[in-house]
Coordinates of C-alpha atoms in Angstrom, one line a residue:
X23 CA -138.1 232.5 211.5
X24 CA -137.5 229.2 212.9
X25 CA -134.2 227.4 212.9
X26 CA -134.0 223.6 213.6
X27 CA -130.7 221.8 214.3
X28 CA -129.7 218.8 216.4
X29 CA -132.8 218.3 218.4
X30 CA -133.4 221.9 219.1
X31 CA -135.4 224.9 217.7
X32 CA -134.8 228.5 217.8
X33 CA -137.7 230.7 217.3
X34 CA -136.5 234.3 216.5
X35 CA -140.1 236.0 216.6
X36 CA -141.0 234.4 220.0
X37 CA -137.1 234.3 221.1
X38 CA -137.5 230.9 222.2
X39 CA -135.0 228.1 222.4
X40 CA -136.5 224.8 222.8
X41 CA -135.2 221.3 223.2
X42 CA -138.3 219.2 222.6
X43 CA -141.2 220.5 224.6
X44 CA -138.3 221.8 227.2
X45 CA -137.8 225.8 227.0
X46 CA -134.3 226.4 227.4
X47 CA -133.5 229.5 229.6
X48 CA -131.2 231.7 227.8
X49 CA -130.2 235.5 228.3
X50 CA -131.1 238.0 225.8
X51 CA -127.7 238.7 224.7
X52 CA -126.6 235.0 224.6
X53 CA -129.8 234.5 222.3
X54 CA -128.8 237.3 220.1
X55 CA -125.4 236.0 219.8
X56 CA -126.9 232.3 218.9
X57 CA -129.2 234.1 216.3
X58 CA -126.5 235.7 214.7
X59 CA -124.0 232.9 214.6
X60 CA -126.7 230.9 212.9
X61 CA -128.0 233.7 210.6
X62 CA -124.3 233.9 209.3
X63 CA -123.5 230.3 209.3
X64 CA -122.1 230.4 205.9
X65 CA -118.8 231.9 207.0
X66 CA -116.5 232.5 209.8
X67 CA -117.5 235.3 211.9
X68 CA -114.8 237.6 213.3
X69 CA -114.6 238.9 216.9
X70 CA -115.1 242.4 215.6
X71 CA -118.3 241.3 213.7
X72 CA -119.6 239.9 217.3
X73 CA -118.6 243.4 218.9
X74 CA -120.2 245.5 216.2
X75 CA -123.5 243.7 215.9
X76 CA -124.0 242.5 219.6
X77 CA -122.4 244.9 221.5
X78 CA -122.9 248.0 218.8
X79 CA -119.2 248.5 218.9
X80 CA -118.6 248.9 222.8
X81 CA -115.4 247.9 224.0
X82 CA -115.7 244.0 225.3
X83 CA -112.7 242.0 226.7
X84 CA -112.0 238.8 225.4
X85 CA -112.6 237.3 228.5
X86 CA -116.5 238.7 228.2
X87 CA -116.8 237.3 224.6
X88 CA -115.5 234.0 225.6
X89 CA -118.0 233.7 228.2
X90 CA -120.8 234.7 226.1
X91 CA -119.7 232.1 223.4
X92 CA -119.4 229.4 226.6
X93 CA -122.8 230.2 227.5
X94 CA -124.1 229.9 223.8
X95 CA -122.3 226.5 223.7
X96 CA -124.0 225.2 227.1
X97 CA -127.3 226.1 225.5
X98 CA -127.0 224.1 222.8
X99 CA -125.4 221.2 224.5
X100 CA -121.9 222.0 222.8
X101 CA -118.5 222.2 224.4
X102 CA -115.3 224.0 223.7
X103 CA -113.7 220.7 223.4
X104 CA -116.2 219.0 221.6
X105 CA -117.3 221.9 219.0
X106 CA -120.1 219.8 217.3
X107 CA -122.3 222.9 216.6
X108 CA -119.8 225.8 217.2
X109 CA -116.1 225.6 215.7
X110 CA -113.2 228.1 217.0
X111 CA -111.1 228.9 214.2
X112 CA -107.8 230.1 215.9
X113 CA -106.9 234.0 215.2
X114 CA -109.9 234.2 213.0
X115 CA -113.2 233.7 214.8
X116 CA -116.0 231.3 215.0
X117 CA -118.6 229.5 212.8
X118 CA -121.9 227.6 213.3
X119 CA -121.4 224.4 211.5
X120 CA -124.3 222.2 212.6
X121 CA -126.8 221.2 210.0
X122 CA -129.7 223.8 209.8
X123 CA -133.2 223.9 208.7
X124 CA -135.1 226.8 208.7
X125 CA -139.0 227.7 207.9
X126 CA -139.9 231.4 207.3
X127 CA -143.4 231.3 209.1
X128 CA -144.8 229.7 212.3
X129 CA -144.7 225.9 212.6
X130 CA -147.3 223.9 214.5
X131 CA -145.7 222.1 217.4
X132 CA -146.5 218.8 218.4
X133 CA -147.2 217.8 222.1
X134 CA -143.3 216.9 222.1
X135 CA -142.3 220.3 221.2
X136 CA -140.8 219.3 217.9
X137 CA -142.3 220.8 214.6
X138 CA -145.1 218.8 213.1
X139 CA -144.4 218.6 209.1
X140 CA -146.5 215.6 208.5
X141 CA -148.5 217.7 206.1
X142 CA -145.4 219.8 204.9
X143 CA -141.9 218.8 203.9
X144 CA -141.4 215.0 204.2
X145 CA -139.8 214.2 207.6
X146 CA -137.8 211.7 208.7
X147 CA -136.0 210.2 211.4
X148 CA -132.7 208.0 211.2
X149 CA -132.8 205.3 214.0
X150 CA -129.5 204.1 215.3
X151 CA -128.3 201.3 213.2
X152 CA -128.2 197.7 214.9
X153 CA -125.1 196.2 215.3
X154 CA -125.4 192.6 214.1
X155 CA -121.7 191.7 214.3
X156 CA -120.6 189.6 217.3
X157 CA -118.1 192.2 218.3
X158 CA -120.0 194.7 220.5
X159 CA -116.8 197.1 220.0
X160 CA -118.2 197.5 216.4
X161 CA -120.7 199.8 217.8
X162 CA -118.5 203.0 217.5
X163 CA -118.6 202.0 213.5
X164 CA -122.5 201.4 213.2
X165 CA -123.1 204.7 215.2
X166 CA -120.8 206.5 213.0
X167 CA -122.5 205.2 209.7
X168 CA -125.9 206.4 211.4
X169 CA -124.5 210.0 212.2
X170 CA -123.0 210.4 208.8
X171 CA -126.1 209.5 207.1
X172 CA -128.2 211.9 209.4
X173 CA -125.8 214.8 208.7
X174 CA -126.0 214.0 204.6
X175 CA -129.9 213.7 204.7
X176 CA -130.3 216.9 206.7
X177 CA -128.5 218.8 203.8
X178 CA -130.8 217.7 201.1
X179 CA -133.6 220.1 199.9
X180 CA -137.2 219.5 201.0
X181 CA -136.4 217.2 203.7
X182 CA -136.9 217.6 207.5
X183 CA -134.3 215.3 209.5
X184 CA -134.8 215.0 213.3
X185 CA -131.6 215.6 215.1
X186 CA -129.0 212.9 216.0
X187 CA -129.3 213.5 219.7
X188 CA -133.1 212.5 219.6
X189 CA -132.8 209.8 217.5
X190 CA -130.3 208.3 219.7
X191 CA -132.6 208.0 222.6
X192 CA -134.2 205.2 220.9
X193 CA -131.1 203.1 220.8
X194 CA -131.3 199.7 221.9
X195 CA -135.0 199.8 222.7
X196 CA -138.4 198.7 220.5
X197 CA -139.3 201.2 218.4
X198 CA -143.5 201.9 218.0
X199 CA -143.8 203.7 215.0
X200 CA -147.3 205.2 216.0
X201 CA -145.6 206.5 219.1
X202 CA -142.7 208.0 216.8
X203 CA -145.4 209.5 214.7
X204 CA -147.3 210.9 217.6
X205 CA -144.2 212.4 219.7
X206 CA -142.1 213.7 216.8
X207 CA -144.5 214.2 214.2
X208 CA -142.2 212.3 211.5
X209 CA -143.6 210.7 208.3
X210 CA -140.9 208.4 207.8
X211 CA -138.6 206.3 209.6
X212 CA -135.3 204.7 208.4
X213 CA -134.1 201.6 210.0
X214 CA -130.7 200.0 209.3
X215 CA -128.4 197.1 210.5
X216 CA -124.8 196.8 210.0
X217 CA -123.0 193.3 209.9
X218 CA -119.2 192.7 209.9
X219 CA -118.0 189.3 208.8
X220 CA -114.2 188.6 208.0
X221 CA -113.1 190.8 205.4
X222 CA -116.5 192.2 204.4
X223 CA -119.2 194.3 205.6
X224 CA -122.9 194.5 204.9
X225 CA -125.6 197.0 205.6
X226 CA -129.5 196.8 205.0
X227 CA -131.8 199.5 205.3
X228 CA -135.2 200.4 205.1
X229 CA -137.8 203.2 204.9
X230 CA -141.0 202.7 206.6
X231 CA -144.1 205.0 206.4
X232 CA -145.1 205.6 210.0
X233 CA -149.0 205.8 209.3
X234 CA -149.2 202.4 207.3
X235 CA -146.0 200.8 208.9
X236 CA -145.4 199.6 205.1
X237 CA -141.8 199.3 203.9
X238 CA -141.5 201.7 201.0
X239 CA -137.8 201.2 200.1
X240 CA -135.0 198.7 200.9
X241 CA -131.4 198.6 199.9
X242 CA -128.4 196.3 200.7
X243 CA -124.8 197.6 200.7
X244 CA -122.0 195.0 200.6
X245 CA -118.5 195.6 200.0
X246 CA -114.8 194.6 201.0
X247 CA -113.6 196.2 204.2
X248 CA -111.4 199.2 203.7
X249 CA -110.6 202.1 205.6
X250 CA -113.7 202.3 208.3
X251 CA -113.9 206.3 208.6
X252 CA -113.6 206.6 204.5
X253 CA -116.5 203.8 204.7
X254 CA -118.6 205.6 207.1
X255 CA -118.5 208.7 204.6
X256 CA -119.3 206.6 201.2
X257 CA -122.0 204.5 202.9
X258 CA -123.4 207.9 203.8
X259 CA -123.4 209.3 200.7
X260 CA -124.4 206.4 198.8
X261 CA -127.4 205.8 201.0
X262 CA -128.4 209.5 201.2
X263 CA -128.3 210.0 197.3
X264 CA -130.5 207.1 196.7
X265 CA -133.0 207.8 199.5
X266 CA -133.3 211.3 198.2
X267 CA -134.7 210.0 195.2
X268 CA -136.7 207.2 196.6
X269 CA -138.5 210.1 199.0
X270 CA -139.1 212.2 196.0
X271 CA -140.9 209.4 194.0
X272 CA -143.2 208.5 197.3
X273 CA -143.8 212.0 197.8
X274 CA -144.9 212.7 194.3
X275 CA -147.3 209.6 194.5
X276 CA -148.6 211.1 198.1
X277 CA -149.3 214.5 196.4
X278 CA -150.8 213.2 193.5
X279 CA -153.7 211.8 195.5
X280 CA -153.8 214.9 197.7
X281 CA -157.4 216.6 197.4
X282 CA -155.8 219.9 197.3
X283 CA -152.3 220.0 196.5
X284 CA -149.9 222.4 198.3
X285 CA -146.5 224.2 197.0
X286 CA -144.5 221.5 198.1
X287 CA -147.0 218.9 196.7
X288 CA -146.2 220.4 193.5
X289 CA -142.5 220.7 194.0
X290 CA -142.2 217.0 194.6
X291 CA -144.3 216.2 191.7
X292 CA -142.1 218.5 189.6
X293 CA -138.9 216.5 191.1
X294 CA -140.3 213.2 190.1
X295 CA -140.9 214.2 186.6
X296 CA -137.1 215.7 186.5
X297 CA -136.0 212.1 187.9
X298 CA -137.8 210.3 185.1
X299 CA -135.4 211.6 182.6
X300 CA -133.8 214.9 181.0
X301 CA -136.0 214.5 177.7
X302 CA -137.7 217.8 176.8
X303 CA -141.2 216.3 177.6
X304 CA -140.3 215.7 181.2
X305 CA -138.4 218.9 181.6
X306 CA -141.4 220.7 180.3
X307 CA -143.9 218.9 182.6
X308 CA -141.5 219.4 185.5
X309 CA -141.5 223.2 185.2
X310 CA -145.1 223.4 185.0
X311 CA -145.1 221.8 188.5
X312 CA -142.6 224.6 189.7
X313 CA -144.2 227.4 188.0
X314 CA -147.6 226.1 190.0
X315 CA -145.5 225.6 193.4
X316 CA -144.4 229.2 193.2
X317 CA -147.9 230.3 192.2
X318 CA -149.1 229.0 195.6
X319 CA -145.9 230.1 197.6
X320 CA -143.9 232.5 195.9
X321 CA -141.2 232.0 198.6
X322 CA -140.7 228.4 198.0
X323 CA -136.9 228.2 197.5
X324 CA -136.8 224.5 196.7
X325 CA -139.1 225.5 193.6
X326 CA -137.1 228.1 192.5
X327 CA -133.8 226.2 192.7
X328 CA -135.6 223.4 190.8
X329 CA -136.9 225.5 188.1
X330 CA -133.3 226.9 187.5
X331 CA -132.1 223.6 187.2
X332 CA -134.7 222.9 184.6
X333 CA -133.9 225.8 182.7
X334 CA -130.2 225.2 183.1
X335 CA -130.6 221.5 181.6
X336 CA -132.5 222.7 178.5
X337 CA -130.3 225.3 177.8
X338 CA -127.2 223.4 177.8
X339 CA -128.9 220.8 175.8
X340 CA -129.0 223.5 173.1
X341 CA -126.3 223.3 170.2
X342 CA -126.3 227.0 169.5
X343 CA -127.9 230.1 170.9
X344 CA -127.6 229.0 174.6
X345 CA -126.1 232.0 175.9
X346 CA -129.2 234.1 176.2
X347 CA -131.1 231.5 178.1
X348 CA -128.3 230.8 180.3
X349 CA -127.9 234.7 181.2
X350 CA -131.6 234.4 182.2
X351 CA -130.9 231.4 184.6
X352 CA -127.8 233.2 186.0
X353 CA -130.0 236.3 186.8
X354 CA -132.4 233.9 188.7
X355 CA -129.5 232.4 190.5
X356 CA -128.4 235.9 191.5
X357 CA -131.5 236.4 193.3
X358 CA -131.7 233.1 194.9
X359 CA -128.1 233.3 196.2
X360 CA -128.8 236.8 197.5
X361 CA -131.4 235.5 199.7
X362 CA -129.8 232.1 200.7
X363 CA -125.9 232.5 200.1
X364 CA -125.2 229.0 201.1
X365 CA -127.5 227.1 198.9
X366 CA -125.1 224.2 197.6
X367 CA -127.4 223.3 194.6
X368 CA -127.8 227.0 193.3
X369 CA -123.8 227.2 193.6
X370 CA -123.5 224.3 191.5
X371 CA -125.8 225.6 189.0
X372 CA -124.2 228.9 188.9
X373 CA -121.1 227.0 187.9
X374 CA -122.5 225.0 185.2
X375 CA -123.8 228.4 183.6
X376 CA -120.4 229.6 183.8
X377 CA -118.8 226.8 182.5
X378 CA -120.9 227.0 179.5
X379 CA -120.4 230.5 179.0
X380 CA -116.7 230.7 178.6
X381 CA -116.1 231.2 182.5
X382 CA -114.5 227.5 183.4
X383 CA -112.3 228.9 186.0
X384 CA -115.2 230.5 187.9
X385 CA -117.5 227.8 187.1
X386 CA -115.1 225.2 188.8
X387 CA -115.0 227.5 192.1
X388 CA -118.7 227.6 192.2
X389 CA -118.9 223.7 192.1
X390 CA -116.3 223.4 194.9
X391 CA -117.9 226.0 197.0
X392 CA -121.4 223.9 196.4
X393 CA -119.2 220.7 197.4
X394 CA -118.0 222.8 200.6
X395 CA -121.6 223.2 201.5
X396 CA -122.7 219.6 200.7
X397 CA -119.9 216.9 200.1
X398 CA -122.3 214.6 198.7
X399 CA -123.1 216.7 195.7
X400 CA -122.1 214.2 193.2
X401 CA -123.2 216.0 190.1
X402 CA -120.8 218.9 191.0
X403 CA -117.8 216.8 190.6
X404 CA -118.9 215.7 187.2
X405 CA -119.4 219.5 186.2
X406 CA -116.2 220.3 187.4
X407 CA -114.8 217.4 185.2
X408 CA -116.2 219.3 182.2
X409 CA -114.9 222.7 183.3
X410 CA -111.3 221.2 183.7
X411 CA -111.9 219.9 179.8
X412 CA -112.9 223.4 179.0
X413 CA -109.8 224.8 180.4
X414 CA -107.3 222.4 178.3
X415 CA -107.2 219.8 181.1
X416 CA -109.2 217.0 179.7
X417 CA -106.8 214.2 181.2
X418 CA -108.2 215.2 184.9
X419 CA -111.9 215.1 183.7
X420 CA -112.5 211.1 184.1
X421 CA -111.2 211.2 187.7
X422 CA -113.9 213.4 188.5
X423 CA -116.5 211.4 186.7
X424 CA -115.5 208.4 188.4
X425 CA -115.9 210.4 191.9
X426 CA -119.3 211.1 190.9
X427 CA -120.1 207.5 190.3
X428 CA -118.6 206.5 193.7
X429 CA -120.8 209.0 195.6
X430 CA -124.0 208.1 193.6
X431 CA -123.6 204.9 191.4
X432 CA -127.3 204.8 190.7
X433 CA -127.9 208.4 190.0
X434 CA -130.7 209.6 187.3
X435 CA -128.0 211.9 185.9
X436 CA -125.3 209.6 185.2
X437 CA -125.8 209.6 181.6
X438 CA -124.9 213.2 181.4
X439 CA -121.7 212.2 183.4
X440 CA -121.0 209.6 180.8
X441 CA -121.4 212.3 178.1
X442 CA -118.8 214.5 180.0
X443 CA -116.1 211.7 180.0
X444 CA -116.7 210.9 176.4
X445 CA -116.3 214.6 175.3
X446 CA -113.0 214.7 177.4
X447 CA -111.8 211.5 175.7
X448 CA -112.9 213.1 172.3
X449 CA -110.6 216.2 173.1
X450 CA -107.7 213.9 173.9
X451 CA -108.0 212.0 170.6
X452 CA -108.7 208.7 172.8
X453 CA -111.7 207.5 170.0
X454 CA -112.3 204.1 171.6
X455 CA -112.7 205.4 175.1
X456 CA -114.7 208.2 173.8
X457 CA -117.0 205.7 171.8
X458 CA -117.4 203.6 175.0
X459 CA -118.5 206.3 177.2
X460 CA -121.0 207.9 174.4
X461 CA -122.4 204.3 173.8
X462 CA -123.2 203.9 177.4
X463 CA -124.7 207.3 177.9
X464 CA -127.1 206.1 175.2
X465 CA -127.8 202.9 176.8
X466 CA -128.8 204.8 180.2
X467 CA -130.9 207.5 178.2
X468 CA -132.7 206.8 174.9
X469 CA -133.9 210.6 174.9
X470 CA -130.3 211.8 174.3
X471 CA -129.4 215.3 173.2
X472 CA -128.2 215.6 169.7
X473 CA -124.6 216.8 170.5
X474 CA -124.1 213.0 171.7
X475 CA -124.8 211.6 168.3
X476 CA -122.6 214.1 166.7
X477 CA -119.6 213.4 169.0
X478 CA -120.0 209.8 168.6
X479 CA -120.2 210.0 164.9
X480 CA -116.8 212.0 164.9
X481 CA -115.1 209.4 166.9
X482 CA -116.4 206.3 165.2
X483 CA -115.1 208.3 161.7
X484 CA -111.6 208.8 163.3
X485 CA -111.8 204.7 164.0
X486 CA -112.7 204.3 160.5
X487 CA -116.0 203.0 161.1
X488 CA -117.8 205.2 158.6
X489 CA -121.3 203.5 158.3
X490 CA -121.8 203.5 161.9
X491 CA -120.6 206.9 162.0
X492 CA -123.0 208.1 159.3
X493 CA -125.8 206.4 161.1
X494 CA -125.3 208.4 164.4
X495 CA -124.7 211.3 162.4
X496 CA -128.2 210.8 160.7
X497 CA -129.8 210.5 164.1
X498 CA -128.2 213.7 165.3
X499 CA -129.8 215.5 162.3
X500 CA -133.1 214.4 163.0
X501 CA -133.0 216.2 166.4
X502 CA -130.8 219.2 165.0
X503 CA -131.5 219.2 161.2
X504 CA -129.7 222.7 160.6
X505 CA -126.3 221.6 162.3
X506 CA -123.2 222.1 160.4
X507 CA -119.4 222.1 160.9
X508 CA -119.4 225.9 161.2
X509 CA -122.3 225.8 164.0
X510 CA -119.9 223.2 165.7
X511 CA -117.3 225.8 165.8
X512 CA -119.6 228.6 166.8
X513 CA -120.9 226.6 169.8
X514 CA -117.8 226.2 171.6
X515 CA -118.3 226.6 175.5
X516 CA -114.5 227.6 175.5
X517 CA -112.1 229.9 174.0
X518 CA -108.9 228.2 175.4
X519 CA -106.6 227.7 172.7
X520 CA -105.7 223.8 173.6
X521 CA -109.4 223.2 173.5
X522 CA -110.1 225.1 170.3
X523 CA -107.2 222.8 168.6
X524 CA -108.8 220.0 169.9
X525 CA -112.1 220.7 168.7
X526 CA -110.5 221.0 165.3
X527 CA -109.9 217.5 165.2
X528 CA -113.4 216.6 166.4
X529 CA -114.7 218.6 163.4
X530 CA -112.5 216.8 161.0
X531 CA -114.1 213.6 162.3
X532 CA -117.8 215.2 161.4
X533 CA -116.5 216.0 158.2
X534 CA -115.3 212.1 157.5
X535 CA -118.9 211.1 158.6
X536 CA -120.4 213.5 156.1
X537 CA -121.7 216.4 157.9
X538 CA -121.9 219.8 155.8
X539 CA -119.5 222.6 156.3
X540 CA -122.1 225.3 156.3

């Protein structure tokens, strides 16, 4: 196994710790301690854990344990004061907190010692953003944006990101793309600039192909200045979410031209299908790509999670009989999380499954855990909002939806967040607000699931707009011709008494629109 973090790599088979091409001398026991901390980075490791594992239960003084931990910190360029990589939790233990990428097999190294992933996962370096403001003291903010974006991108599935320390060696220097490609083995460079003027701040960013020098994507972020530290996080989150979608598109185009597609090529083509929309044809096509990815590499975790995503979206769009397919997804996610317990999206999907199978409180907890692992997983906020709705707290839902939009305002899943907000407003009897959200959802995604038409018809009927309500009811029945008020009640994802009472009102709206009882 190889772990990559910061600008370091830890090879557990060769028992080597490297920074670039430099081998770092490390005592065997210190190596074992570092490997254990990285391998159990999803939790705080106690003193007893370390003694039982590293020292096989022998008596060890606190001084000896502290000395070994300090040796680990020195080896990775950390310190007890900084605690950037290993954090101490008083009276509880320690935890490895740096972002980690891992590969199960050997990785070919470039002359610079870093993994060459030009032919594998898309590889990226975020170069230090340029400060275009006249005030050089703004450098701290500009560097903070760069670091925040690097951290956020490193959490994304299928992307290898060069560590911050290596990236910052290029600060203030002319960058030769061919040199970066040759030395670091990266496929893409992300460059940007920050300019502060008066009460506004503007950030320009561009993604460049290191082979051709072509600009693949560019974005401008312009907004009023608020709290600078909050802005660092928000800017990093928005850019990371947008860039993730763009990288999938670029990689899918590259994979489609490849003479012999590998497992990751198939994965990215599947993700590109997902990003084109959640209509049945796109999801079916995406699943085929993920199946092919797993045929080529049964250990491709990204493809496993992506397939679970597709199956979850297909099952949750069903009006009835969704329980059996969701149970199958849950079994798949159990297997994934047994192997990789800190996979943010897998926890989020598990939360969705639970929210749709009358376990909303558990589902919310799973989505919250996913956010602890990846603070920018915008869709998790929207699912928490739906979970709140299913717990009889629909008045809390819209705030979660708006947080999802704050993190990823152009997200390709935004139409489903609008549905969630509409459902919550329907539960609250706020029919005008519900109509607003449902119509926005339909405008964002014309290949909408039938339930949106039914909910919209009910809200319009309560507003006395019967003809329009009937039109949306007919549109829903084209997609689900056997649907009835009895099936609406049977399809409830919640058995919370408050919610069941709220759903009675929605059923009455469906009756007014003309839906048959049985």
